[in-house]
Coordinates of C-alpha atoms in Angstrom, one line a residue:
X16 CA 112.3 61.4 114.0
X17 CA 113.2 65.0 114.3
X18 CA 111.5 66.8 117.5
X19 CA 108.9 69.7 116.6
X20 CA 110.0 72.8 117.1
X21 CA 108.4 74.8 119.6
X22 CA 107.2 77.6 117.5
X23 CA 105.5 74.6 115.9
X24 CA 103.8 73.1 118.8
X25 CA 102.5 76.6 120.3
X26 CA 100.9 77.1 116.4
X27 CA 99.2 73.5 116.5
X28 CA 98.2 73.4 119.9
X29 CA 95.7 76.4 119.1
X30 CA 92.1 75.1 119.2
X31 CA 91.2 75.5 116.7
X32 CA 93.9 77.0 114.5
X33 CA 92.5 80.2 113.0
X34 CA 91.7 81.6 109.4
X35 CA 93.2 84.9 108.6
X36 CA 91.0 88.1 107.4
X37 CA 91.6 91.4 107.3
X38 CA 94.6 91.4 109.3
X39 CA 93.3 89.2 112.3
X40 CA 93.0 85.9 113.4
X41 CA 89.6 84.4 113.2
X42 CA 87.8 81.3 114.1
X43 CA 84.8 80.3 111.5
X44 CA 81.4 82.0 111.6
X45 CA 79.7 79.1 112.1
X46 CA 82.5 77.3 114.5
X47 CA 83.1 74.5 112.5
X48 CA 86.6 72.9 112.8
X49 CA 88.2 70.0 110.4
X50 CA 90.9 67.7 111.4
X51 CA 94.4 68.1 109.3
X52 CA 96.7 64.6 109.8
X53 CA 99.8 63.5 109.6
X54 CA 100.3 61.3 106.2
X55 CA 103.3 59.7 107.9
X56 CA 101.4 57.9 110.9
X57 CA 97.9 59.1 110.2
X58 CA 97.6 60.8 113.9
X59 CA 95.8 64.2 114.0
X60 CA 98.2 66.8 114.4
X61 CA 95.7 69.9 114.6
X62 CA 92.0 71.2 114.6
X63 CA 91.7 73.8 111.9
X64 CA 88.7 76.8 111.3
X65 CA 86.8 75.5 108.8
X66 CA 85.2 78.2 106.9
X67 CA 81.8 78.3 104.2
X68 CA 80.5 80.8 102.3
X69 CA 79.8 83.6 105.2
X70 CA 83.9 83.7 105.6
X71 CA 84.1 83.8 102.2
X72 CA 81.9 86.8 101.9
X73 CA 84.1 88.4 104.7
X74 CA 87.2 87.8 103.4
X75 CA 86.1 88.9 99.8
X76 CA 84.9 92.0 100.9
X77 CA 87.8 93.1 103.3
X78 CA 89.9 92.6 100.2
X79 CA 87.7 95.1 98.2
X80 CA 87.4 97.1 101.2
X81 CA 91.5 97.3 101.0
X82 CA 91.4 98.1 97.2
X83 CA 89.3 100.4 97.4
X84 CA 91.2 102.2 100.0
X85 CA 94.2 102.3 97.8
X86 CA 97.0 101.6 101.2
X87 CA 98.4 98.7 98.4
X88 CA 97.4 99.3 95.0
X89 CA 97.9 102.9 95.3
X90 CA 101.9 102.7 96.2
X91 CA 104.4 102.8 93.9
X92 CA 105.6 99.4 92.5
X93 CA 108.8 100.4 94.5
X94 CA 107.6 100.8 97.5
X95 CA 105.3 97.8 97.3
X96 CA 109.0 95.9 96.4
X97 CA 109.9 97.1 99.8
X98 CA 107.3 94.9 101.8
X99 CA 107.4 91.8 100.0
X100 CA 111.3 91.7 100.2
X101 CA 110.9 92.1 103.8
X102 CA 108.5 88.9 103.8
X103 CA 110.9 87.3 101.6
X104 CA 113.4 88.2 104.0
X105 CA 111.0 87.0 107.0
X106 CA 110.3 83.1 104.6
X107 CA 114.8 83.2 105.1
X108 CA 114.9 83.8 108.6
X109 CA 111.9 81.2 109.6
X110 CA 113.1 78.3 106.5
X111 CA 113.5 75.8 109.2
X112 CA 110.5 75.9 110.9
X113 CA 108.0 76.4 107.6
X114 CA 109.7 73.3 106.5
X115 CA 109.5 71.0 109.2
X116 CA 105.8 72.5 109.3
X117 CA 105.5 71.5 105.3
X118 CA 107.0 68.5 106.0
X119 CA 104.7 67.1 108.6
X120 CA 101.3 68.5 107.3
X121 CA 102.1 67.5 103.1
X122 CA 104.3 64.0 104.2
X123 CA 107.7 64.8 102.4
X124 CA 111.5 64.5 103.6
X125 CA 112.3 67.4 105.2
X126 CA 115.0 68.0 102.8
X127 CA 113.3 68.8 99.8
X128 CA 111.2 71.3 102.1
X129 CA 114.2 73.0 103.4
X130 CA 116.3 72.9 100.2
X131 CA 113.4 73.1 97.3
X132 CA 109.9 74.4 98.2
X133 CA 110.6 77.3 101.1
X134 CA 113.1 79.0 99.4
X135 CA 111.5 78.9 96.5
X136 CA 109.1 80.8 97.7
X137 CA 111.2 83.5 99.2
X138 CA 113.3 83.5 95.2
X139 CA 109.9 83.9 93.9
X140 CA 108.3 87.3 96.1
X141 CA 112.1 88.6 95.4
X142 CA 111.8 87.8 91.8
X143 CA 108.3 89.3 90.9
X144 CA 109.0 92.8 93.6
X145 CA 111.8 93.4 91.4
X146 CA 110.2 92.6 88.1
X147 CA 107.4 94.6 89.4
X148 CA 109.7 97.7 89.8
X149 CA 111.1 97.5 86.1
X150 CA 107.6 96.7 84.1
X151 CA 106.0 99.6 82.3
X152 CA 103.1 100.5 83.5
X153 CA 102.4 103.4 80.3
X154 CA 102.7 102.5 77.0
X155 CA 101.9 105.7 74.3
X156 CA 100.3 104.6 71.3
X157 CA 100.8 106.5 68.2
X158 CA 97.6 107.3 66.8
X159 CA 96.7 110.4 63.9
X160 CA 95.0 113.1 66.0
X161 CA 95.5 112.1 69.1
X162 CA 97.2 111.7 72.2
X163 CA 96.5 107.8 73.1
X164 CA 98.5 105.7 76.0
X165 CA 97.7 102.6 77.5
X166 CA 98.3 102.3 81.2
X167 CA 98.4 98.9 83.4
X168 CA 96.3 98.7 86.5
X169 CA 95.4 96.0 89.2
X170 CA 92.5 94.1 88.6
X171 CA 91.4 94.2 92.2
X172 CA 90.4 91.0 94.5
X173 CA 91.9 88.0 93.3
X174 CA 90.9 84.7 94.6
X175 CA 93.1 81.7 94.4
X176 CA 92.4 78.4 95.0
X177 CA 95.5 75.8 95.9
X178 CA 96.5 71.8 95.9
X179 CA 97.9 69.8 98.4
X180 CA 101.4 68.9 96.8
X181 CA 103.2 71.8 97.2
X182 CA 100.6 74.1 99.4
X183 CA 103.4 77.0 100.4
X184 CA 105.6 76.8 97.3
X185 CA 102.3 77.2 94.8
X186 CA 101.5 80.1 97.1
X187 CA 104.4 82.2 96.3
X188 CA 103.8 81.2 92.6
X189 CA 100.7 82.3 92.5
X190 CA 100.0 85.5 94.8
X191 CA 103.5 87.1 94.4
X192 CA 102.9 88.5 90.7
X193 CA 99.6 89.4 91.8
X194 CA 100.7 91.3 95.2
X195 CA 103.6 93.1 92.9
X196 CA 101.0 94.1 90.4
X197 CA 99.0 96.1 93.0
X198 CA 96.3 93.3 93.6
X199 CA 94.7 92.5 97.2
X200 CA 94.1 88.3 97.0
X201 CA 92.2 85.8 99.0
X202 CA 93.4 82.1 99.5
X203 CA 91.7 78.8 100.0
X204 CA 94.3 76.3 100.4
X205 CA 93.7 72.9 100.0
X206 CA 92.1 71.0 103.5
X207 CA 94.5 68.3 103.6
X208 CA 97.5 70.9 103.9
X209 CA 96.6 74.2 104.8
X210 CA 99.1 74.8 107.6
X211 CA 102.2 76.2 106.0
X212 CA 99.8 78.6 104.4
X213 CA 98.5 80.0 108.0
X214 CA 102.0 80.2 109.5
X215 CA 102.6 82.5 106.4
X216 CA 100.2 84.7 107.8
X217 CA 102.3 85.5 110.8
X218 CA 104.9 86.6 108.4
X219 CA 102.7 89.0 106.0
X220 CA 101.5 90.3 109.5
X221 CA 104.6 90.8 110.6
X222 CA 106.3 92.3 107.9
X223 CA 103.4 95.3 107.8
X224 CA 101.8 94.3 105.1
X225 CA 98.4 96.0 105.1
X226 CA 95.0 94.7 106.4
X227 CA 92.9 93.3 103.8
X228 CA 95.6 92.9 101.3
X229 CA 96.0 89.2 102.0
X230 CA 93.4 86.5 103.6
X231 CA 93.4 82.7 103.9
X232 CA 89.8 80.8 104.6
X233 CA 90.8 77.8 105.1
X234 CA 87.7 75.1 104.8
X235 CA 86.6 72.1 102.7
X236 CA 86.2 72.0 98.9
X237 CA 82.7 72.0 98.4
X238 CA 82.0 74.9 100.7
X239 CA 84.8 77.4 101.0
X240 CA 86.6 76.8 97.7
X241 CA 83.3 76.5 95.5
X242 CA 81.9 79.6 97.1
X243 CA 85.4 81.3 96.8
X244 CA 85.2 80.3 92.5
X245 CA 81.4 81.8 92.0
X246 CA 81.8 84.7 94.4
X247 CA 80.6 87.7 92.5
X248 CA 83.6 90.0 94.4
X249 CA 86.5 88.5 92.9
X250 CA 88.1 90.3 89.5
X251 CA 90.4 87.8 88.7
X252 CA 90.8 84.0 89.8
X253 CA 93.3 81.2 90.1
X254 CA 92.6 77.6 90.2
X255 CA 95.4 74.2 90.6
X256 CA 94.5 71.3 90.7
X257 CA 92.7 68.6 88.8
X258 CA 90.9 69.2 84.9
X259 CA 87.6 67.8 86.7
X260 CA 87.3 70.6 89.1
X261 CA 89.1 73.0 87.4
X262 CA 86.1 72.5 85.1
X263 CA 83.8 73.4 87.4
X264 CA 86.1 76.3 88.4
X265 CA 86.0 77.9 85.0
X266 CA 82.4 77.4 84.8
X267 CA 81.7 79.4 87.8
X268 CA 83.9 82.2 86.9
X269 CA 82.4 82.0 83.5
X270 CA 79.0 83.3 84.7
X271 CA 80.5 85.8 86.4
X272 CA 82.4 87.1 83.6
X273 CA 85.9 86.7 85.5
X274 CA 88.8 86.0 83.9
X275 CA 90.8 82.3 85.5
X276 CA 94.1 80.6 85.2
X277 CA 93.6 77.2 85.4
X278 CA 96.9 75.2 86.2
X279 CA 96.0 71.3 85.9
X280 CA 97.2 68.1 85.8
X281 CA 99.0 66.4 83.6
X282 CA 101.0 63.0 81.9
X283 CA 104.4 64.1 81.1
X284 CA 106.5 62.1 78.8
X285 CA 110.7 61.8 78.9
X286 CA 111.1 60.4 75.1
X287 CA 114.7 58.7 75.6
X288 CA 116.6 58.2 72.2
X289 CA 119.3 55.2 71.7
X290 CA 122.3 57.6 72.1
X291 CA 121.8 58.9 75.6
X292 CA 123.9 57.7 79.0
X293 CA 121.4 55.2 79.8
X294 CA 122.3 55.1 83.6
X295 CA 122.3 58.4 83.8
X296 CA 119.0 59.0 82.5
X297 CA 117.2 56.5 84.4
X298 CA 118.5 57.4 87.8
X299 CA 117.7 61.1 87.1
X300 CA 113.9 59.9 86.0
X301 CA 113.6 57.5 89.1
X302 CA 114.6 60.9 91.4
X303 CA 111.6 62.4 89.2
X304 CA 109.1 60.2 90.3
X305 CA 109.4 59.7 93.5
X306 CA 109.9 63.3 94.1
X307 CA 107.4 64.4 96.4
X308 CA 106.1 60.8 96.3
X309 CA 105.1 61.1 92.3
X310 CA 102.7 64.0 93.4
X311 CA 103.8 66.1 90.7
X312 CA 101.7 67.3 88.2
X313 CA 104.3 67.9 85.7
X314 CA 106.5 64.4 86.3
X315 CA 107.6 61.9 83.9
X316 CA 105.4 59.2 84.3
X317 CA 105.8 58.0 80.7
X318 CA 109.0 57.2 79.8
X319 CA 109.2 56.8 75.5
X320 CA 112.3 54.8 75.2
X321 CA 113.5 53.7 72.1
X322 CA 113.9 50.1 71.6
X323 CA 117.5 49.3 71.8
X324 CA 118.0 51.4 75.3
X325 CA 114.5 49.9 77.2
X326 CA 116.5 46.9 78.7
X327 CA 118.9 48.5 80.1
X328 CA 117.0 51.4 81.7
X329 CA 114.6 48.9 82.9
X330 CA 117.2 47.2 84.9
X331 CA 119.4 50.5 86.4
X332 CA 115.6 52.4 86.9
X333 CA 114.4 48.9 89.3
X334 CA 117.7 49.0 91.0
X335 CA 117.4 52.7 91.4
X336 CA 114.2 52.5 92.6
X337 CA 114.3 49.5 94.8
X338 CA 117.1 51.1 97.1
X339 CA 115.0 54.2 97.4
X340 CA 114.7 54.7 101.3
X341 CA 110.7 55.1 102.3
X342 CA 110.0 56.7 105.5
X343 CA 108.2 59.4 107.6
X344 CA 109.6 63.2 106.3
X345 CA 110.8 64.3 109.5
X346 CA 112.6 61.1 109.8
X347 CA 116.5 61.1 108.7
X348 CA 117.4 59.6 105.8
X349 CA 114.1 59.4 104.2
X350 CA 114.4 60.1 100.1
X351 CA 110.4 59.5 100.0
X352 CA 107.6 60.0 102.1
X353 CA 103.9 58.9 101.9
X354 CA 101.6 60.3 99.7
X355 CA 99.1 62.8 101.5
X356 CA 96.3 60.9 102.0
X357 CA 94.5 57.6 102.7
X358 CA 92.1 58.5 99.9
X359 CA 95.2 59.0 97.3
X360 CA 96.7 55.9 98.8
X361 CA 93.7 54.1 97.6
X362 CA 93.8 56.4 94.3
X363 CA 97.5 54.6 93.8
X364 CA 96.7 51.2 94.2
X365 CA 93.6 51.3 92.7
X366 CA 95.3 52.2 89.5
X367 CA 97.8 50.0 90.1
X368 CA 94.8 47.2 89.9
X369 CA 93.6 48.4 87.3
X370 CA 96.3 48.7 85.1
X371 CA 97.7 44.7 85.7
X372 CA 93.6 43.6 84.9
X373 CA 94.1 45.7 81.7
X374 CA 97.4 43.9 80.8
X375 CA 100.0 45.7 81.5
X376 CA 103.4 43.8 82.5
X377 CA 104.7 44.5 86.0
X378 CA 108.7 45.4 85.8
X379 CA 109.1 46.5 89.4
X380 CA 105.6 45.4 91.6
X381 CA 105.1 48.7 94.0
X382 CA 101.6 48.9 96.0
X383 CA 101.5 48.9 99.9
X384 CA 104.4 49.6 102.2
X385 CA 105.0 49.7 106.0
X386 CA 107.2 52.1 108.0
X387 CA 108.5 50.5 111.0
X388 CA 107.2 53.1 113.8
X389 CA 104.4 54.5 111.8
X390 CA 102.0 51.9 111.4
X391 CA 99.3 54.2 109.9
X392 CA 101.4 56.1 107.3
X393 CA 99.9 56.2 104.2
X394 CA 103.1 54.1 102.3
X395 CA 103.8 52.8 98.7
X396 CA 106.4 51.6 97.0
X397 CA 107.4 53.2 93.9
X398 CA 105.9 51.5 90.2
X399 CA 107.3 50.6 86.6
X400 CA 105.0 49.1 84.1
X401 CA 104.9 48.5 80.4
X402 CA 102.6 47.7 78.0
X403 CA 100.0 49.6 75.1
X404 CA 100.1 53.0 75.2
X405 CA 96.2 52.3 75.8
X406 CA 96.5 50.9 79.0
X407 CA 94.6 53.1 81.6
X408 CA 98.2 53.5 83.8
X409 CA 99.6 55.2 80.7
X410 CA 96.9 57.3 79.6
X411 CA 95.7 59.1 83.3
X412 CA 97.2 61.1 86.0
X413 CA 97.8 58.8 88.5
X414 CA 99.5 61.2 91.5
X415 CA 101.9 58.4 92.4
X416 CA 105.4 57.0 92.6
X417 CA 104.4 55.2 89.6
X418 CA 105.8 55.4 86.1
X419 CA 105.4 53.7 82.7
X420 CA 107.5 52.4 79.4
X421 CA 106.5 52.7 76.5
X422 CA 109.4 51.8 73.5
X423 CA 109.4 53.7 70.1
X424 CA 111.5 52.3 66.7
X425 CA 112.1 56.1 65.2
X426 CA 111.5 59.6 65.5
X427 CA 108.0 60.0 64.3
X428 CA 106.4 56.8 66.2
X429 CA 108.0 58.7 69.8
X430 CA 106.1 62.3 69.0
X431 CA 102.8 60.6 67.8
X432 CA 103.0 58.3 71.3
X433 CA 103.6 61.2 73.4
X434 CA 101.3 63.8 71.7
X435 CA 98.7 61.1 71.7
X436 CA 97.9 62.3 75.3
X437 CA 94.6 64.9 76.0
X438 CA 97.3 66.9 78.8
X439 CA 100.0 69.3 77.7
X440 CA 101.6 70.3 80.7
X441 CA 105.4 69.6 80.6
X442 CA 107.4 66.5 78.5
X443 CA 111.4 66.4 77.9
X444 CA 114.0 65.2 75.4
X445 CA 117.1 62.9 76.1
X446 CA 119.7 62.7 73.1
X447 CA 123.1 63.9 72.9
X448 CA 122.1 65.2 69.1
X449 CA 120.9 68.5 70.4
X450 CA 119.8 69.2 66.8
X451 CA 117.2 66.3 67.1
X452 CA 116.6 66.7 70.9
X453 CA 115.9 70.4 69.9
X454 CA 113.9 69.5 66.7
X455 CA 111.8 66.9 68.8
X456 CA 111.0 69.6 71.8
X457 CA 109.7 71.8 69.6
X458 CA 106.9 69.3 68.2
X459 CA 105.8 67.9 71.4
X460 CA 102.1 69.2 72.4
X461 CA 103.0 71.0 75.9
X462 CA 103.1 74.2 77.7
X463 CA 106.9 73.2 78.1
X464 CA 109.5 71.0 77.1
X465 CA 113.1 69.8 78.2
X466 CA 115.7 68.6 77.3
X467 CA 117.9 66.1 78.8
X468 CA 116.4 67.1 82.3
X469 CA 113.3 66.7 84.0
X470 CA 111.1 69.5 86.4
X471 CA 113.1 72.2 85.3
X472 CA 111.4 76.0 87.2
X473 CA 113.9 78.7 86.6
X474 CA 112.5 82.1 87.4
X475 CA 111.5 84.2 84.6
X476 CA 111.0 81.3 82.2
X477 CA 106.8 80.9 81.9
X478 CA 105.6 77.5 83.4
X479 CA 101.8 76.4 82.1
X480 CA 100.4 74.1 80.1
X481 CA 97.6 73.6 77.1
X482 CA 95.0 71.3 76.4
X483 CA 93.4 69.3 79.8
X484 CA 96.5 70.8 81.7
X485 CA 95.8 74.4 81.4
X486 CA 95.0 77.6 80.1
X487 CA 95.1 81.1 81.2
X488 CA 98.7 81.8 81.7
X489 CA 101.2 80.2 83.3
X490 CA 103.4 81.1 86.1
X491 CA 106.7 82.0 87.1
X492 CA 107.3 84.5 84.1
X493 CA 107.5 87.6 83.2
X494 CA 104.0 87.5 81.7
X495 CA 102.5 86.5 84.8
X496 CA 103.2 89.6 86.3
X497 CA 100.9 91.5 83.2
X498 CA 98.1 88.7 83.4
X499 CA 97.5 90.4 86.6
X500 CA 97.8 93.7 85.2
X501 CA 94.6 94.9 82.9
X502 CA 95.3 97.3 80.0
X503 CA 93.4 100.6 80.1
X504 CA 93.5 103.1 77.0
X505 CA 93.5 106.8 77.5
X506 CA 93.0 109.1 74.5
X507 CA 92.4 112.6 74.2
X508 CA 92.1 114.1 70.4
X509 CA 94.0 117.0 69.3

């Protein structure tokens, strides 16, 4: 297992480890502390402030305080570039310790950390400073009589409120258009992983950023995130996670009349037609499910595969999956970790469970797994089922290595199977007929569709999804950077 580093060790050994407002470190008002573990052995690894709705209140209003002030919505979009490349710069130069730190607090090989999710995140405050820079902010509208423009202005305190899965990488999706747009932002990341997120902290005080312009209250659901969602302060809001709370979510910020992006879960589909390189496509869609464990929102965890190609991808996907090497993320070699929790452990298997006493047929059995050296890791081995398309394993999120076949005789039967789903977040295509592969995309219910790949995030192409999976606005686009942009008309008659 790879030794901590020691800008790692000084950060956890804090007691507790602190919340960041207003540009200073800070301990909870009412001194309460929660416990963040390891997923690979289950051992505590650090005491974290645990804030409520008093920390919420302060880091609200040091973000309106800062707005107000104008020392970041006030600068031009150029000059506001010129800070978040620097903490892009700053993610670069500290990648290896932010992804052992993401690796040990979310349970994940350390290589997808260092080679996926942290510089992601520096691509991503790169990307949105230098969209920022060439978005038109006036707009003149030509009206009889009058001299009419509209002009594009911050909203003010945004409040954003972050999962577990990819807890630095959804950060930098989600605050970097808002920063770029002029916006000051408050973050509640999730309690299971909020450590990445604080270490950030070091570098947005480091690389000048303002007080006030950025704050992270870390604390439970129920307290810090719910009071975070109905917090009268907030102009705009942000929620990922699951439909259930993003329900509540929504409600909240309905009564307050403020606008929220809801990013939410989903049941992607990989519809697999009879003219495709079968091994191909099943080793690519065994790499997608146990990609950060299954914990993926957006994964293919139905596979629609036509009839005369299910044998065969059956048998390369269970070999594939089989030889797939299960350990702690900090140790070498490992391709998957556990998942984050005991409590999504028991999630797994307890679909698992419930999916066999429903009927469906086990292809390759997953359910508990030990790591030798890590007795209290929370382990499972990877899942394929078939059966109806009614079976609970193939209608719910299940947040787990665990996929499931479905086979389709034509064209039709594979769209109604797939759109039969209440999610919309993300399905894709495989066929060498592009024409059909391109024909099919198009008529699938989702915020996005691919073809002949699988979790596919370029920058600048929107990311989001429709139905129980979203709504909003996405991320990652262009649009994004206006969603956090309100339109103001001026007019003056003539």
């Amino acid at each position: 297992m790879a030794t901590l580093r020691s800008e790692i060790r000084e950060f956890l050994d804090q007691q507790p480890v602190k919340m960041y407002v207003d540009g200073e470190w800070m301990e909870a008002l009412n001194q309460g502390t929660f416990e963040v573990r390891d997923p690979g052995d289950g051992c505590v690894i650090a005491n974290v402030a645990s804030g409520d709705a008093r920390d919420i209140d302060r880091a609200v209003e040091a973000a309106r305080w800062a707005f107000r002030r104008g020392t970041w919505a006030s600068l031009p979009a150029n000059d506001r570039a010129v800070y978040l490349h620097r903490l892009a710069d700053l993610v670069d130069r500290d990648r290896a310790i932010l992804a052992q730190l993401e690796s040990l607090d979310v349970g994940k090989p350390l290589a997808q950390s260092t080679g996926g999710d942290i510089p992601n995140v520096s691509a991503t405050l790169r990307y949105y400073a230098d969209l920022s820079v060439h978005t038109r902010r006036y707009e003149p509208i030509a009206v009889s009589g009058h001299e009419a423009r509209t002009v594009r202005l911050p909203f003010g305190v945004c409040g954003f409120i972050f999962p577990w899965n990819f807890p630095l990488l959804l950060v930098g999706w989600g605050i970097a258009p808002a920063l770029a747009a002029g916006n000051c932002v408050v973050i509640k990341p999730a309690e299971d992983t909020p450590l990445t997120t604080l270490y950030f902290c070091k570098l947005v005080q480091e690389a000048g950023i303002p007080k006030g312009v950025v704050n992270v209250v870390t604390g439970l659901g129920e307290t810090a995130g719910a009071a975070l969602a109905e917090h009268p302060g907030l102009a705009h809001a942000s929620f990922t996670g699951s439909p259930e709370v993003g329900r509540k979510v929504a409600e909240s910020c309905g009564r307050n009349l403020v606008p929220v992006k809801l990013e939410l879960g989903g049941k992607g589909a990989a519809v697999l037609f009879d003219d495709i390189d079968v091994d191909a496509a099943a080793r690519s869609l065994a790499g997608a499910i146990t990609l950060n464990t299954g914990q993926v929102c957006c994964t293919a965890t139905r596979w629609v595969a036509h009839k005369k190609v299910v044998d065969r991808l059956v048998d390369v996907a269970c070999g594939a999956l089989s030889k797939v090497s299960i350990g702690h993320g900090l140790d070498e070699g490992t391709l998957m970790g556990p998942v984050v929790s005991e409590k999504q452990r028991q999630r797994v298997l307890g679909y698992l469970e419930r999916g066999e006493r429903e009927g469906a047929s086990v292809l390759l059995r997953g359910g508990p797994h030990q790591v030798e050296g890590h007795p209290g890791g929370y382990y499972v081995k990877p899942s394929l089922l078939t059966g109806s398309p009614e079976n609970v394993c193939a209608r719910e999120e299940i947040f787990g290595p665990v996929a499931y076949i479905i086979p389709f005789e034509d064209e039709a039967e594979a769209i109604d199977l797939v759109n039969s789903s209440n999610y919309g977040l993300a399905n894709s295509v495989w066929s060498s007929d592009l024409s059909r592969a391109n024909r099919v995309a198009e008529r699938l219910v989702a915020g996005n569709s691919w073809i002949n790949a699988h979790n596919v995030f370029p920058h600048g192409v929107p990311y989001a999804g429709c139905n129980l999976s979203g709504m909003g606005g996405g991320v990652l686009g262009p649009e994004t950077l206006l969603h956090y942009l309100r339109a103001q008309s001026i007019v003056r008659p003539l």
